[in-house]
């Protein structure tokens, strides 16, 4: 601190000396200027007096002064002027010398060596100051660069914020659009209403002996009915592109909107006149894609119900099979936990099992295995659809055997479904029981199945059906089937002998 104070003190002293030097220089220049101006003034005055003297000489000549007197007078005047001028010069010279002496005395306050040292210190301080200013300028430049970088970052942040705001706005807009479409879905669902008549494939199918089959499986999802305006609403829906909008929602990320859309499609598919429009608009493909990609069981269940409703005619059944629908339904059944999902999938498979052209494809793509897996479920609604599938498959297989395109044992027996058939031949649910009884009649028509049916207890159940069935048409068919198959005759006679005894 002492050194720093001394430096500051010396710096102040040097500054004071420089100021004094400047002041002395200015004073010298001022006095020099005044001296020069005095000389010029004396010269001018002298010239003026000379002029006056010359004029006086002229006047003297006019009055007759002699040349000698005139020269004397002029000489005296010149001497007097020069003397005054010299006195003025000496006075100014003395002032200047006094001024120089005073400046020298004041300058002598600071020794010469001290001045040299102070000059060196001043130079050093000047260099240090210049270096400091350079560093300061460098820091200022860095600061400016940082400010520019910060401004760039703020600009980027501003852009990102704008993008986020745009995304949020777009998201809100999409939410509004989804809400609007959901509202339209609910309104359309309300207009479609609940179908009052059962959709059938030209009524119940007939088989030999006049026996009726169960109608195709149909799933109707609850909606509020609108009465007589249903047909007009469906026409309006298709004419104004509403069907395409609903199908587009099958790809929505909003689960609720997706499920509502599938329900509407399923309900529309209940009507045969709507099925072609749905398929032509790509609805079947979208439903199968949804069944494949979705991980939600509720979505699986509703999509399977729409597929089941579309699978009520041969054309759509062929399309479903061609697009891998059997395999998808089989995998859905394998992964399902809810009995209602199994019921709907089993119903869809049962509709496909009624197509005699798909028998081989059904087995190859896991349809029979899926059906066997669903027999483990104890829910009566699942059993109803499984029994219907078995009856449909047995009917188609029997037809193929009569035509000569099917030989050997039934696939139902080969794939292990006979024990479940025998077990449920006396099921307390009438729909299950009657479908099993019909399946037994078709299996019993072919000698290739006789040995397995006898050993597995199926023939005994068929004998009981021929006596005790509550439906007369089934009793008659069972009796005719037993009589027509020679392989059963020994067992029938043995059974009759046992009854007599």
Tab-separated table of C-alpha atoms in Angstrom:
chain	number	residue	atom	x	y	z
A	1	UNK	CA	0.000	0.000	0.000
A	2	UNK	CA	2.940	2.339	0.825
A	3	UNK	CA	4.538	1.705	-2.563
A	4	UNK	CA	1.235	2.227	-4.280
A	5	UNK	CA	0.675	5.504	-2.391
A	6	UNK	CA	4.190	6.710	-3.289
A	7	UNK	CA	3.589	5.881	-6.924
A	8	UNK	CA	0.297	7.750	-6.854
A	9	UNK	CA	1.986	10.688	-5.098
A	10	UNK	CA	4.808	10.810	-7.605
A	11	UNK	CA	2.384	10.447	-10.472
A	12	UNK	CA	0.419	13.395	-9.130
A	13	UNK	CA	3.657	15.384	-8.787
A	14	UNK	CA	4.689	14.591	-12.357
A	15	UNK	CA	1.257	15.542	-13.568
A	16	UNK	CA	1.579	18.839	-11.662
A	17	UNK	CA	5.004	19.460	-13.228
A	18	UNK	CA	3.631	18.854	-16.701
A	19	UNK	CA	0.776	21.187	-15.980
A	20	UNK	CA	3.225	23.886	-14.783
A	21	UNK	CA	5.371	23.361	-17.859
A	22	UNK	CA	2.358	23.803	-20.060
A	23	UNK	CA	1.393	26.907	-18.108
A	24	UNK	CA	4.921	28.403	-18.361
A	25	UNK	CA	5.071	27.621	-22.063
A	26	UNK	CA	1.759	29.289	-22.649
A	27	UNK	CA	2.837	32.335	-20.593
A	28	UNK	CA	6.115	32.598	-22.523
A	29	UNK	CA	4.324	32.388	-25.833
A	30	UNK	CA	1.846	35.015	-24.646
A	31	UNK	CA	4.617	37.445	-23.559
A	32	UNK	CA	6.539	36.735	-26.753
A	33	UNK	CA	3.451	37.593	-28.715
A	34	UNK	CA	2.953	40.808	-26.690
A	35	UNK	CA	6.608	41.751	-27.247
A	36	UNK	CA	6.234	41.197	-30.961
A	37	UNK	CA	3.069	43.236	-30.964
A	38	UNK	CA	4.864	46.067	-29.053
A	39	UNK	CA	7.678	46.100	-31.608
A	40	UNK	CA	5.190	46.252	-34.412
A	41	UNK	CA	3.346	49.038	-32.544
A	42	UNK	CA	6.574	51.032	-32.047
A	43	UNK	CA	7.439	50.565	-35.684
A	44	UNK	CA	4.054	51.753	-36.779
A	45	UNK	CA	4.226	54.682	-34.393
A	46	UNK	CA	7.729	55.546	-35.554
A	47	UNK	CA	6.644	55.483	-39.171
A	48	UNK	CA	3.719	57.651	-38.218
A	49	UNK	CA	5.945	60.163	-36.458
A	50	UNK	CA	8.357	60.164	-39.373
A	51	UNK	CA	5.468	60.964	-41.646
A	52	UNK	CA	4.405	63.736	-39.322
A	53	UNK	CA	7.960	65.020	-39.191
A	54	UNK	CA	8.236	64.983	-42.953
A	55	UNK	CA	5.037	66.909	-43.156
A	56	UNK	CA	6.435	69.354	-40.564
A	57	UNK	CA	9.577	69.603	-42.654
A	58	UNK	CA	7.497	70.458	-45.677
A	59	UNK	CA	5.723	73.114	-43.706
A	60	UNK	CA	9.082	74.466	-42.434
A	61	UNK	CA	10.347	74.586	-45.962
A	62	UNK	CA	7.343	76.529	-46.847
A	63	UNK	CA	8.080	79.079	-44.089
A	64	UNK	CA	11.712	79.215	-45.150
A	65	UNK	CA	13.530	76.970	-42.668
A	66	UNK	CA	17.055	76.159	-43.702
A	67	UNK	CA	18.117	72.618	-44.611
A	68	UNK	CA	20.387	72.494	-41.691
A	69	UNK	CA	17.654	73.154	-39.214
A	70	UNK	CA	15.395	70.615	-40.884
A	71	UNK	CA	18.091	67.873	-40.651
A	72	UNK	CA	18.732	68.716	-37.047
A	73	UNK	CA	15.138	68.449	-36.119
A	74	UNK	CA	14.735	65.107	-37.874
A	75	UNK	CA	17.866	63.757	-36.229
A	76	UNK	CA	16.668	64.752	-32.804
A	77	UNK	CA	13.346	63.139	-33.399
A	78	UNK	CA	14.864	59.880	-34.605
A	79	UNK	CA	17.091	59.704	-31.561
A	80	UNK	CA	14.189	60.245	-29.273
A	81	UNK	CA	12.098	57.533	-30.964
A	82	UNK	CA	14.925	54.989	-30.926
A	83	UNK	CA	15.565	55.685	-27.265
A	84	UNK	CA	11.906	55.119	-26.347
A	85	UNK	CA	11.888	51.929	-28.369
A	86	UNK	CA	15.061	50.638	-26.749
A	87	UNK	CA	13.646	51.332	-23.318
A	88	UNK	CA	10.548	49.357	-24.223
A	89	UNK	CA	12.612	46.459	-25.502
A	90	UNK	CA	14.735	46.381	-22.372
A	91	UNK	CA	11.623	46.427	-20.220
A	92	UNK	CA	10.124	43.448	-22.064
A	93	UNK	CA	13.422	41.597	-21.964
A	94	UNK	CA	13.625	42.067	-18.249
A	95	UNK	CA	10.062	40.770	-17.808
A	96	UNK	CA	10.908	37.712	-19.831
A	97	UNK	CA	14.107	37.030	-17.858
A	98	UNK	CA	12.204	37.393	-14.611
A	99	UNK	CA	9.591	34.972	-15.924
A	100	UNK	CA	12.247	32.425	-16.955
A	101	UNK	CA	13.988	32.732	-13.615
A	102	UNK	CA	10.716	32.189	-11.779
A	103	UNK	CA	9.932	29.084	-13.926
A	104	UNK	CA	13.408	27.721	-13.316
A	105	UNK	CA	13.026	28.157	-9.589
A	106	UNK	CA	9.652	26.402	-9.611
A	107	UNK	CA	11.015	23.603	-11.792
A	108	UNK	CA	13.925	23.227	-9.414
A	109	UNK	CA	11.483	22.047	-6.731
A	110	UNK	CA	11.621	18.613	-8.365
A	111	UNK	CA	15.159	17.295	-8.770
A	112	UNK	CA	16.183	16.150	-12.241
A	113	UNK	CA	16.913	12.558	-11.120
A	114	UNK	CA	13.508	12.366	-9.470
A	115	UNK	CA	11.921	13.545	-12.667
A	116	UNK	CA	13.707	10.797	-14.637
A	117	UNK	CA	12.593	8.186	-12.123
A	118	UNK	CA	9.080	9.536	-12.170
A	119	UNK	CA	9.104	9.458	-15.950
A	120	UNK	CA	10.184	5.814	-15.931
A	121	UNK	CA	7.516	4.971	-13.378
A	122	UNK	CA	5.022	6.847	-15.451
A	123	UNK	CA	6.110	4.944	-18.580
A	124	UNK	CA	5.847	1.652	-16.701
A	125	UNK	CA	2.456	2.577	-15.370
A	126	UNK	CA	1.459	3.644	-18.857
A	127	UNK	CA	2.523	0.262	-20.282
A	128	UNK	CA	0.709	-1.528	-17.460
A	129	UNK	CA	-2.317	0.612	-18.089
A	130	UNK	CA	-2.162	-0.159	-21.812
A	131	UNK	CA	-1.866	-3.897	-21.053
A	132	UNK	CA	-4.751	-3.651	-18.637
A	133	UNK	CA	-6.798	-1.784	-21.202
A	134	UNK	CA	-5.907	-4.464	-23.791
A	135	UNK	CA	-7.015	-7.214	-21.402
A	136	UNK	CA	-10.117	-5.210	-20.612
A	137	UNK	CA	-10.867	-4.826	-24.303
A	138	UNK	CA	-10.317	-8.573	-24.755
A	139	UNK	CA	-12.735	-9.285	-21.913
A	140	UNK	CA	-15.183	-6.824	-23.407
A	141	UNK	CA	-14.938	-8.656	-26.735
A	142	UNK	CA	-15.513	-11.965	-24.981
A	143	UNK	CA	-18.450	-10.399	-23.173
A	144	UNK	CA	-19.855	-9.211	-26.485
A	145	UNK	CA	-19.427	-12.702	-27.953
A	146	UNK	CA	-21.134	-14.191	-24.926
A	147	UNK	CA	-23.943	-11.672	-25.295
A	148	UNK	CA	-24.279	-12.594	-28.952
A	149	UNK	CA	-24.244	-16.307	-28.062
A	150	UNK	CA	-26.797	-15.675	-25.325
A	151	UNK	CA	-28.927	-13.746	-27.780
A	152	UNK	CA	-28.657	-16.662	-30.220
A	153	UNK	CA	-29.628	-19.101	-27.485
A	154	UNK	CA	-32.527	-16.926	-26.453
A	155	UNK	CA	-33.595	-16.842	-30.084
A	156	UNK	CA	-33.400	-20.654	-30.244
A	157	UNK	CA	-35.293	-20.928	-26.974
A	158	UNK	CA	-37.876	-18.530	-28.313
A	159	UNK	CA	-38.216	-20.642	-31.446
A	160	UNK	CA	-38.538	-23.820	-29.358
A	161	UNK	CA	-41.144	-22.166	-27.177
A	162	UNK	CA	-43.011	-21.139	-30.294
A	163	UNK	CA	-42.807	-24.710	-31.583
A	164	UNK	CA	-44.046	-26.043	-28.241
A	165	UNK	CA	-46.879	-23.546	-28.267
A	166	UNK	CA	-47.757	-24.601	-31.805
A	167	UNK	CA	-47.622	-28.266	-30.784
A	168	UNK	CA	-49.823	-27.569	-27.771
A	169	UNK	CA	-52.234	-25.649	-29.957
A	170	UNK	CA	-52.265	-28.491	-32.489
A	171	UNK	CA	-52.808	-30.983	-29.683
A	172	UNK	CA	-55.737	-28.973	-28.355
A	173	UNK	CA	-57.088	-28.753	-31.879
A	174	UNK	CA	-56.794	-32.536	-32.284
A	175	UNK	CA	-58.475	-33.060	-28.926
A	176	UNK	CA	-61.319	-30.869	-30.091
A	177	UNK	CA	-61.530	-32.826	-33.337
A	178	UNK	CA	-61.563	-36.129	-31.460
A	179	UNK	CA	-64.249	-34.832	-29.133
A	180	UNK	CA	-66.278	-33.720	-32.137
A	181	UNK	CA	-65.878	-37.094	-33.837
A	182	UNK	CA	-66.792	-38.890	-30.624
A	183	UNK	CA	-69.924	-36.800	-30.441
A	184	UNK	CA	-70.696	-37.729	-34.047
A	185	UNK	CA	-70.079	-41.392	-33.238
A	186	UNK	CA	-72.480	-41.301	-30.338
A	187	UNK	CA	-75.051	-39.546	-32.475
A	188	UNK	CA	-74.604	-42.039	-35.310
A	189	UNK	CA	-74.790	-44.914	-32.850
A	190	UNK	CA	-77.989	-43.492	-31.498
A	191	UNK	CA	-79.386	-43.227	-35.014
A	192	UNK	CA	-78.412	-46.788	-35.960
A	193	UNK	CA	-80.230	-48.145	-32.892
A	194	UNK	CA	-80.837	-51.694	-31.836
A	195	UNK	CA	-81.800	-54.123	-34.594
A	196	UNK	CA	-85.148	-55.732	-33.828
A	197	UNK	CA	-84.948	-58.629	-36.274
A	198	UNK	CA	-82.263	-61.268	-36.153
A	199	UNK	CA	-79.863	-61.278	-39.078
A	200	UNK	CA	-79.880	-64.664	-40.702
A	201	UNK	CA	-78.191	-66.143	-43.701
A	202	UNK	CA	-81.455	-66.692	-45.597
A	203	UNK	CA	-83.021	-68.347	-42.520
A	204	UNK	CA	-81.893	-71.572	-40.815
A	205	UNK	CA	-80.043	-74.034	-42.997
A	206	UNK	CA	-81.574	-77.397	-43.647
A	207	UNK	CA	-79.864	-80.776	-43.510
A	208	UNK	CA	-80.968	-84.272	-44.237
A	209	UNK	CA	-83.935	-85.278	-42.153
A	210	UNK	CA	-85.286	-81.702	-41.995
A	211	UNK	CA	-83.080	-80.720	-38.991
A	212	UNK	CA	-82.629	-76.952	-38.282
A	213	UNK	CA	-79.209	-75.448	-37.535
A	214	UNK	CA	-78.448	-72.644	-35.114
A	215	UNK	CA	-78.424	-69.189	-36.760
A	216	UNK	CA	-75.077	-67.482	-37.447
A	217	UNK	CA	-73.448	-65.814	-34.453
A	218	UNK	CA	-74.416	-62.136	-34.165
A	219	UNK	CA	-73.081	-59.546	-31.718
A	220	UNK	CA	-75.118	-56.405	-31.043
A	221	UNK	CA	-73.528	-53.671	-28.920
A	222	UNK	CA	-75.875	-51.553	-26.771
A	223	UNK	CA	-76.836	-48.189	-28.266
A	224	UNK	CA	-79.871	-46.059	-27.685
A	225	UNK	CA	-82.449	-46.934	-30.330
A	226	UNK	CA	-83.987	-44.275	-32.497
A	227	UNK	CA	-87.005	-46.215	-33.738
A	228	UNK	CA	-88.146	-45.990	-37.342
A	229	UNK	CA	-85.354	-43.636	-38.473
A	230	UNK	CA	-82.738	-46.414	-38.492
A	231	UNK	CA	-82.702	-47.167	-42.226
A	232	UNK	CA	-82.619	-43.486	-43.161
A	233	UNK	CA	-79.782	-42.902	-40.673
A	234	UNK	CA	-77.677	-45.705	-42.158
A	235	UNK	CA	-78.275	-44.380	-45.677
A	236	UNK	CA	-77.351	-40.874	-44.522
A	237	UNK	CA	-74.209	-42.219	-42.827
A	238	UNK	CA	-72.954	-43.909	-46.001
A	239	UNK	CA	-73.969	-41.150	-48.412
A	240	UNK	CA	-72.168	-38.352	-46.559
A	241	UNK	CA	-68.920	-40.211	-46.062
A	242	UNK	CA	-69.620	-40.886	-42.384
A	243	UNK	CA	-68.566	-44.511	-42.740
A	244	UNK	CA	-65.105	-43.483	-43.953
A	245	UNK	CA	-64.716	-41.094	-41.014
A	246	UNK	CA	-65.627	-43.877	-38.588
A	247	UNK	CA	-63.160	-46.262	-40.246
A	248	UNK	CA	-60.433	-43.609	-39.977
A	249	UNK	CA	-60.977	-43.559	-36.201
A	250	UNK	CA	-59.954	-47.225	-36.038
A	251	UNK	CA	-56.386	-45.890	-36.344
A	252	UNK	CA	-56.899	-43.201	-33.693
A	253	UNK	CA	-54.559	-43.073	-30.686
A	254	UNK	CA	-57.549	-42.241	-28.519
A	255	UNK	CA	-58.764	-45.593	-27.124
A	256	UNK	CA	-62.294	-44.376	-26.394
A	257	UNK	CA	-62.770	-43.019	-29.913
A	258	UNK	CA	-61.365	-46.244	-31.334
A	259	UNK	CA	-63.711	-48.454	-29.305
A	260	UNK	CA	-66.756	-46.315	-30.166
A	261	UNK	CA	-65.873	-46.583	-33.858
A	262	UNK	CA	-65.562	-50.391	-33.691
A	263	UNK	CA	-68.930	-50.629	-31.922
A	264	UNK	CA	-70.572	-48.599	-34.667
A	265	UNK	CA	-68.991	-50.826	-37.349
A	266	UNK	CA	-70.116	-53.972	-35.484
A	267	UNK	CA	-73.676	-52.694	-35.233
A	268	UNK	CA	-73.738	-51.667	-38.888
A	269	UNK	CA	-72.443	-55.133	-39.832
A	270	UNK	CA	-75.514	-56.713	-38.232
A	271	UNK	CA	-77.443	-55.645	-41.324
A	272	UNK	CA	-76.572	-57.619	-44.439
A	273	UNK	CA	-77.146	-54.574	-46.669
A	274	UNK	CA	-74.333	-52.712	-44.825
A	275	UNK	CA	-71.750	-55.480	-44.869
A	276	UNK	CA	-70.736	-55.009	-48.495
A	277	UNK	CA	-70.240	-51.259	-48.019
A	278	UNK	CA	-68.094	-51.851	-44.941
A	279	UNK	CA	-65.894	-54.379	-46.726
A	280	UNK	CA	-65.564	-52.224	-49.862
A	281	UNK	CA	-64.532	-49.241	-47.719
A	282	UNK	CA	-61.680	-51.290	-46.214
A	283	UNK	CA	-63.423	-51.949	-42.915
A	284	UNK	CA	-62.556	-55.643	-42.766
A	285	UNK	CA	-58.859	-54.995	-43.371
A	286	UNK	CA	-58.855	-52.258	-40.717
A	287	UNK	CA	-60.538	-54.552	-38.193
A	288	UNK	CA	-58.030	-57.354	-38.789
A	289	UNK	CA	-55.145	-54.867	-38.497
A	290	UNK	CA	-56.585	-53.585	-35.236
A	291	UNK	CA	-56.915	-57.148	-33.953
A	292	UNK	CA	-53.268	-57.767	-34.857
A	293	UNK	CA	-51.702	-54.585	-33.475
A	294	UNK	CA	-53.763	-53.777	-30.410
A	295	UNK	CA	-52.716	-55.040	-26.970
A	296	UNK	CA	-55.998	-54.167	-25.300
A	297	UNK	CA	-58.400	-57.066	-24.692
A	298	UNK	CA	-61.469	-54.826	-24.801
A	299	UNK	CA	-60.449	-53.677	-28.269
A	300	UNK	CA	-59.853	-57.325	-29.240
A	301	UNK	CA	-63.306	-58.291	-28.040
A	302	UNK	CA	-65.149	-55.540	-29.911
A	303	UNK	CA	-63.075	-55.964	-33.089
A	304	UNK	CA	-63.734	-59.720	-33.014
A	305	UNK	CA	-67.456	-59.014	-32.649
A	306	UNK	CA	-67.408	-56.841	-35.788
A	307	UNK	CA	-65.495	-59.575	-37.657
A	308	UNK	CA	-68.001	-62.158	-36.425
A	309	UNK	CA	-70.880	-60.058	-37.754
A	310	UNK	CA	-69.162	-59.677	-41.127
A	311	UNK	CA	-68.521	-63.454	-41.230
A	312	UNK	CA	-72.194	-64.218	-41.850
A	313	UNK	CA	-71.837	-64.854	-45.587
A	314	UNK	CA	-69.451	-66.949	-47.622
A	315	UNK	CA	-67.879	-64.067	-49.528
A	316	UNK	CA	-66.783	-62.294	-46.367
A	317	UNK	CA	-65.704	-65.602	-44.786
A	318	UNK	CA	-63.391	-66.233	-47.737
A	319	UNK	CA	-61.964	-62.695	-47.423
A	320	UNK	CA	-61.382	-63.110	-43.685
A	321	UNK	CA	-59.543	-66.385	-44.251
A	322	UNK	CA	-57.520	-64.954	-47.163
A	323	UNK	CA	-56.308	-62.051	-44.982
A	324	UNK	CA	-55.159	-64.302	-42.145
A	325	UNK	CA	-58.271	-63.843	-40.022
A	326	UNK	CA	-58.371	-67.443	-38.777
A	327	UNK	CA	-54.836	-67.217	-37.415
A	328	UNK	CA	-55.534	-63.826	-35.804
A	329	UNK	CA	-58.719	-65.092	-34.139
A	330	UNK	CA	-56.847	-68.183	-32.908
A	331	UNK	CA	-54.080	-66.062	-31.341
A	332	UNK	CA	-56.655	-63.746	-29.803
A	333	UNK	CA	-58.368	-66.754	-28.202
A	334	UNK	CA	-55.043	-68.032	-26.866
A	335	UNK	CA	-54.266	-64.684	-25.194
A	336	UNK	CA	-57.754	-63.860	-23.932
A	337	UNK	CA	-58.643	-64.007	-20.235
A	338	UNK	CA	-62.173	-62.604	-20.229
A	339	UNK	CA	-64.886	-65.260	-20.944
A	340	UNK	CA	-66.804	-62.694	-22.993
A	341	UNK	CA	-63.809	-62.268	-25.283
A	342	UNK	CA	-63.629	-66.037	-25.680
A	343	UNK	CA	-67.379	-66.169	-26.374
A	344	UNK	CA	-67.122	-63.633	-29.191
A	345	UNK	CA	-63.983	-65.176	-30.717
A	346	UNK	CA	-65.589	-68.632	-30.538
A	347	UNK	CA	-68.683	-67.213	-32.257
A	348	UNK	CA	-66.567	-65.740	-35.056
A	349	UNK	CA	-64.736	-69.071	-35.491
A	350	UNK	CA	-68.071	-70.909	-35.459
A	351	UNK	CA	-69.308	-68.739	-38.346
A	352	UNK	CA	-66.127	-69.599	-40.299
A	353	UNK	CA	-66.515	-73.318	-39.426
A	354	UNK	CA	-69.768	-73.315	-41.397
A	355	UNK	CA	-67.859	-72.736	-44.674
A	356	UNK	CA	-66.993	-76.155	-46.129
A	357	UNK	CA	-64.252	-74.619	-48.344
A	358	UNK	CA	-62.267	-73.542	-45.289
A	359	UNK	CA	-62.002	-76.901	-43.494
A	360	UNK	CA	-58.337	-77.507	-44.320
A	361	UNK	CA	-57.336	-73.866	-43.745
A	362	UNK	CA	-59.066	-73.899	-40.363
A	363	UNK	CA	-56.913	-76.777	-39.166
A	364	UNK	CA	-53.693	-75.450	-40.734
A	365	UNK	CA	-54.023	-71.998	-39.150
A	366	UNK	CA	-54.817	-73.212	-35.626
A	367	UNK	CA	-58.611	-72.880	-35.632
A	368	UNK	CA	-59.244	-76.354	-34.263
A	369	UNK	CA	-56.503	-75.971	-31.647
A	370	UNK	CA	-58.031	-72.671	-30.542
A	371	UNK	CA	-61.436	-74.318	-30.233
A	372	UNK	CA	-59.957	-77.110	-28.105
A	373	UNK	CA	-58.305	-74.511	-25.869
A	374	UNK	CA	-61.617	-72.704	-25.367
A	375	UNK	CA	-63.265	-75.911	-24.151
A	376	UNK	CA	-61.301	-75.474	-20.904
A	377	UNK	CA	-63.348	-72.389	-20.072
A	378	UNK	CA	-66.335	-73.249	-17.866
A	379	UNK	CA	-68.521	-70.332	-18.892
A	380	UNK	CA	-71.808	-71.544	-20.483
A	381	UNK	CA	-71.780	-68.761	-23.116
A	382	UNK	CA	-68.385	-69.967	-24.346
A	383	UNK	CA	-69.654	-73.564	-24.411
A	384	UNK	CA	-72.620	-72.470	-26.517
A	385	UNK	CA	-70.383	-71.071	-29.267
A	386	UNK	CA	-67.905	-73.966	-29.070
A	387	UNK	CA	-70.791	-76.451	-29.493
A	388	UNK	CA	-72.120	-74.470	-32.456
A	389	UNK	CA	-68.660	-74.461	-34.070
A	390	UNK	CA	-68.401	-78.247	-33.606
A	391	UNK	CA	-71.880	-78.760	-35.119
A	392	UNK	CA	-71.019	-76.555	-38.126
A	393	UNK	CA	-67.704	-78.300	-38.704
A	394	UNK	CA	-69.289	-81.770	-38.382
A	395	UNK	CA	-71.973	-80.773	-40.905
A	396	UNK	CA	-69.411	-79.527	-43.477
A	397	UNK	CA	-67.166	-82.541	-42.905
A	398	UNK	CA	-70.099	-84.924	-43.324
A	399	UNK	CA	-71.014	-83.236	-46.602
A	400	UNK	CA	-67.414	-83.586	-47.821
A	401	UNK	CA	-67.383	-87.298	-46.885
A	402	UNK	CA	-70.583	-87.911	-48.826
A	403	UNK	CA	-69.083	-86.099	-51.840
A	404	UNK	CA	-65.914	-88.170	-51.554
A	405	UNK	CA	-63.573	-85.242	-50.862
A	406	UNK	CA	-63.066	-86.281	-47.231
A	407	UNK	CA	-61.814	-89.725	-46.200
A	408	UNK	CA	-60.735	-91.194	-42.874
A	409	UNK	CA	-61.598	-90.179	-39.366
A	410	UNK	CA	-63.120	-86.839	-38.515
A	411	UNK	CA	-60.729	-84.006	-37.647
A	412	UNK	CA	-62.805	-83.434	-34.509
A	413	UNK	CA	-61.800	-86.900	-33.317
A	414	UNK	CA	-58.179	-86.646	-34.509
A	415	UNK	CA	-57.693	-83.265	-32.776
A	416	UNK	CA	-59.057	-84.545	-29.442
A	417	UNK	CA	-62.487	-82.914	-29.243
A	418	UNK	CA	-64.503	-86.148	-28.902
A	419	UNK	CA	-64.185	-86.390	-25.060
A	420	UNK	CA	-65.619	-82.873	-24.679
A	421	UNK	CA	-68.432	-83.746	-27.134
A	422	UNK	CA	-69.387	-86.834	-25.115
A	423	UNK	CA	-69.132	-84.924	-21.824
A	424	UNK	CA	-71.509	-82.180	-22.993
A	425	UNK	CA	-74.005	-84.385	-24.808
A	426	UNK	CA	-76.234	-84.082	-21.741
A	427	UNK	CA	-75.320	-80.444	-20.921
A	428	UNK	CA	-78.067	-78.653	-19.011
A	429	UNK	CA	-77.889	-75.706	-21.455
A	430	UNK	CA	-80.281	-76.657	-24.244
A	431	UNK	CA	-78.370	-74.804	-26.988
A	432	UNK	CA	-75.156	-76.619	-26.116
A	433	UNK	CA	-76.911	-79.963	-25.784
A	434	UNK	CA	-78.779	-79.774	-29.112
A	435	UNK	CA	-75.674	-78.687	-31.091
A	436	UNK	CA	-73.700	-81.593	-29.595
A	437	UNK	CA	-76.521	-84.001	-30.429
A	438	UNK	CA	-76.475	-82.778	-34.065
A	439	UNK	CA	-72.667	-83.156	-34.191
A	440	UNK	CA	-72.955	-86.759	-32.911
A	441	UNK	CA	-75.462	-87.553	-35.652
A	442	UNK	CA	-73.080	-86.302	-38.366
A	443	UNK	CA	-70.065	-88.077	-36.890
A	444	UNK	CA	-72.019	-91.342	-36.716
A	445	UNK	CA	-72.819	-91.321	-40.441
A	446	UNK	CA	-69.316	-92.479	-41.390
A	447	UNK	CA	-67.882	-95.895	-40.578
A	448	UNK	CA	-64.373	-94.453	-40.172
A	449	UNK	CA	-65.542	-92.777	-36.943
A	450	UNK	CA	-67.399	-95.786	-35.526
A	451	UNK	CA	-64.554	-97.398	-33.562
A	452	UNK	CA	-63.598	-94.132	-31.801
A	453	UNK	CA	-67.243	-93.336	-31.081
A	454	UNK	CA	-67.849	-96.785	-29.574
A	455	UNK	CA	-64.689	-96.759	-27.440
A	456	UNK	CA	-65.139	-93.125	-26.419
A	457	UNK	CA	-68.774	-93.538	-25.312
A	458	UNK	CA	-70.153	-91.367	-28.117
A	459	UNK	CA	-72.307	-94.193	-29.557
A	460	UNK	CA	-73.936	-94.770	-26.160
A	461	UNK	CA	-74.800	-91.059	-25.981
A	462	UNK	CA	-76.252	-91.240	-29.486
A	463	UNK	CA	-78.432	-94.214	-28.449
A	464	UNK	CA	-79.670	-92.182	-25.494
A	465	UNK	CA	-80.385	-89.205	-27.780
A	466	UNK	CA	-82.422	-91.481	-30.069
A	467	UNK	CA	-84.641	-92.376	-27.090
A	468	UNK	CA	-84.674	-89.397	-24.749
A	469	UNK	CA	-84.032	-86.207	-26.762
A	470	UNK	CA	-86.676	-83.548	-26.176
A	471	UNK	CA	-86.712	-82.660	-29.855
A	472	UNK	CA	-88.414	-85.185	-32.054
A	473	UNK	CA	-86.476	-84.236	-35.204
A	474	UNK	CA	-83.178	-84.958	-33.460
A	475	UNK	CA	-84.487	-88.283	-32.034
A	476	UNK	CA	-85.513	-89.393	-35.520
A	477	UNK	CA	-82.169	-88.335	-37.058
A	478	UNK	CA	-80.203	-90.162	-34.325
A	479	UNK	CA	-82.219	-93.342	-34.817
A	480	UNK	CA	-81.804	-93.254	-38.622
A	481	UNK	CA	-78.063	-92.640	-38.277
A	482	UNK	CA	-77.571	-95.601	-35.931
A	483	UNK	CA	-79.477	-97.911	-38.261
A	484	UNK	CA	-77.642	-96.689	-41.403
A	485	UNK	CA	-74.126	-97.393	-40.060
A	486	UNK	CA	-73.346	-101.175	-40.135
A	487	UNK	CA	-70.489	-100.732	-37.669
A	488	UNK	CA	-72.957	-99.839	-34.921
A	489	UNK	CA	-75.276	-102.876	-35.412
A	490	UNK	CA	-73.425	-105.319	-33.119
A	491	UNK	CA	-73.316	-102.705	-30.383
A	492	UNK	CA	-77.010	-101.919	-30.834
A	493	UNK	CA	-77.975	-105.612	-30.549
A	494	UNK	CA	-75.767	-106.051	-27.505
A	495	UNK	CA	-77.358	-102.975	-25.932
A	496	UNK	CA	-80.865	-104.316	-26.672
A	497	UNK	CA	-80.007	-107.701	-25.148
A	498	UNK	CA	-78.753	-105.997	-22.023
A	499	UNK	CA	-81.972	-103.997	-21.790
A	500	UNK	CA	-84.064	-107.202	-22.123
A	501	UNK	CA	-82.111	-108.929	-19.394
